[in-house]
Structures are given as C-alpha cells and as structure tokens.
C-alpha cells in the first residue's frame, strides 16, 4: 500500500467517525429521573424547574411520577441538551440516566 492509499483510507475513516458522532448527537435521547428516599419533593421540584425551565405544575408532575412509578421520563431531545439537564440535576445528586430512543 502506498502513502496515498493510506492517506485516503485515513480520510475515509475520519469522515465515517465524524458522521457517526454527528448522528449520535442528533438522535433523540431521553433523560430519566429515578425516585430516591433522601430528597424531599420540594428539593426535586426546585431542581427540575432549574434544569428544565418548566412550570411548578410540570415539575411537580414529574416528581410525583418518579415517586409513584420509580422513574419518569422528564426530557426528550438531543444529547447535548440531555447532558446539560442531567448536570443541573446532579448538583443535588438526583439519580438520572440518559438513554437513546434508537
């Protein structure tokens, strides 16, 4: 294999990796909030409002769903947005998970 062929293969591999990364970051992802026994409803609601910029009613609904069902899907969107939301919820150690809708 000559230098040109190796360079061409490297360029193709790089392009494929970029396309994979682009596809992964734009796939719909979900943020799941899990119930726990150490945060109060008020703490969870305040943090949900901060993370999601949602109403008190919506945050209360999510907190109640997580309490009753054990978990609640609180957001669906791009990976970057999910990471921002979970980082805000992590500030008070709320248990979350990001999952792909794929």
Short mmCIF file of C-alpha atoms in Angstrom, two decimals:
data_model
loop_
_atom_site.label_atom_id
_atom_site.label_comp_id
_atom_site.label_asym_id
_atom_site.label_seq_id
_atom_site.Cartn_x
_atom_site.Cartn_y
_atom_site.Cartn_z
CA UNK A 1 0.00 0.00 0.00
CA UNK A 2 1.42 3.37 -0.90
CA UNK A 3 1.27 6.59 1.09
CA UNK A 4 -1.61 7.99 -1.00
CA UNK A 5 -3.78 4.92 -0.35
CA UNK A 6 -3.08 5.06 3.40
CA UNK A 7 -3.93 8.76 3.50
CA UNK A 8 -7.17 8.11 1.57
CA UNK A 9 -8.17 5.33 4.00
CA UNK A 10 -7.42 7.59 6.97
CA UNK A 11 -9.55 10.38 5.47
CA UNK A 12 -12.45 7.98 4.85
CA UNK A 13 -12.22 6.60 8.39
CA UNK A 14 -12.16 10.11 9.83
CA UNK A 15 -15.19 11.10 7.78
CA UNK A 16 -17.12 7.98 8.92
CA UNK A 17 -16.27 8.69 12.56
CA UNK A 18 -17.47 12.30 12.19
CA UNK A 19 -20.73 11.12 10.61
CA UNK A 20 -21.28 8.62 13.45
CA UNK A 21 -20.64 11.30 16.07
CA UNK A 22 -22.98 13.71 14.29
CA UNK A 23 -25.70 11.05 14.06
CA UNK A 24 -25.34 10.05 17.71
CA UNK A 25 -25.55 13.63 18.97
CA UNK A 26 -28.72 14.33 16.98
CA UNK A 27 -30.59 11.12 17.77
CA UNK A 28 -33.44 11.61 20.20
CA UNK A 29 -32.37 10.84 23.74
CA UNK A 30 -34.38 10.67 26.96
CA UNK A 31 -33.50 11.85 30.43
CA UNK A 32 -34.94 9.56 33.06
CA UNK A 33 -35.28 10.69 36.68
CA UNK A 34 -35.32 7.96 39.31
CA UNK A 35 -37.06 8.03 42.66
CA UNK A 36 -34.96 8.12 45.81
CA UNK A 37 -35.58 8.16 49.55
CA UNK A 38 -33.39 11.09 50.56
CA UNK A 39 -34.60 14.15 48.57
CA UNK A 40 -37.78 15.96 49.51
CA UNK A 41 -40.43 16.72 46.90
CA UNK A 42 -39.60 20.40 47.27
CA UNK A 43 -35.89 19.83 46.56
CA UNK A 44 -36.68 17.75 43.47
CA UNK A 45 -39.26 20.21 42.16
CA UNK A 46 -36.94 23.20 42.58
CA UNK A 47 -34.11 21.40 40.77
CA UNK A 48 -36.42 20.24 37.96
CA UNK A 49 -37.59 23.82 37.44
CA UNK A 50 -33.97 24.95 37.31
CA UNK A 51 -32.89 22.18 34.90
CA UNK A 52 -35.93 22.12 32.60
CA UNK A 53 -37.10 25.73 32.93
CA UNK A 54 -40.60 24.35 33.38
CA UNK A 55 -43.58 25.33 35.50
CA UNK A 56 -44.12 24.29 39.10
CA UNK A 57 -47.04 22.15 37.95
CA UNK A 58 -44.91 20.28 35.37
CA UNK A 59 -42.03 19.75 37.80
CA UNK A 60 -44.48 18.51 40.44
CA UNK A 61 -45.97 16.09 37.92
CA UNK A 62 -42.53 14.67 37.07
CA UNK A 63 -41.57 14.36 40.74
CA UNK A 64 -44.83 12.61 41.58
CA UNK A 65 -44.49 10.21 38.61
CA UNK A 66 -40.94 9.29 39.66
CA UNK A 67 -42.16 8.78 43.23
CA UNK A 68 -45.09 6.55 42.27
CA UNK A 69 -43.62 4.63 39.32
CA UNK A 70 -39.97 4.62 40.35
CA UNK A 71 -38.88 6.72 37.38
CA UNK A 72 -40.10 9.37 34.97
CA UNK A 73 -39.01 10.49 31.51
CA UNK A 74 -38.52 14.20 32.06
CA UNK A 75 -36.98 15.27 28.75
CA UNK A 76 -36.54 14.07 25.18
CA UNK A 77 -34.10 15.76 22.82
CA UNK A 78 -30.53 16.00 21.61
CA UNK A 79 -27.68 14.55 23.64
CA UNK A 80 -26.14 17.94 24.41
CA UNK A 81 -29.38 19.19 25.95
CA UNK A 82 -29.73 15.97 27.95
CA UNK A 83 -26.22 16.36 29.32
CA UNK A 84 -26.94 19.95 30.43
CA UNK A 85 -30.13 18.86 32.19
CA UNK A 86 -28.51 15.93 33.98
CA UNK A 87 -25.59 18.08 35.09
CA UNK A 88 -28.01 20.50 36.79
CA UNK A 89 -29.87 17.62 38.44
CA UNK A 90 -26.52 16.15 39.53
CA UNK A 91 -25.85 19.34 41.52
CA UNK A 92 -28.02 17.89 44.29
CA UNK A 93 -27.22 14.26 43.44
CA UNK A 94 -30.52 13.35 41.82
CA UNK A 95 -30.25 9.99 40.10
CA UNK A 96 -30.70 10.25 36.33
CA UNK A 97 -29.93 8.28 33.21
CA UNK A 98 -29.71 9.27 29.55
CA UNK A 99 -30.97 6.65 27.12
CA UNK A 100 -31.19 6.60 23.33
CA UNK A 101 -34.57 6.26 21.67
CA UNK A 102 -32.91 4.24 18.92
#
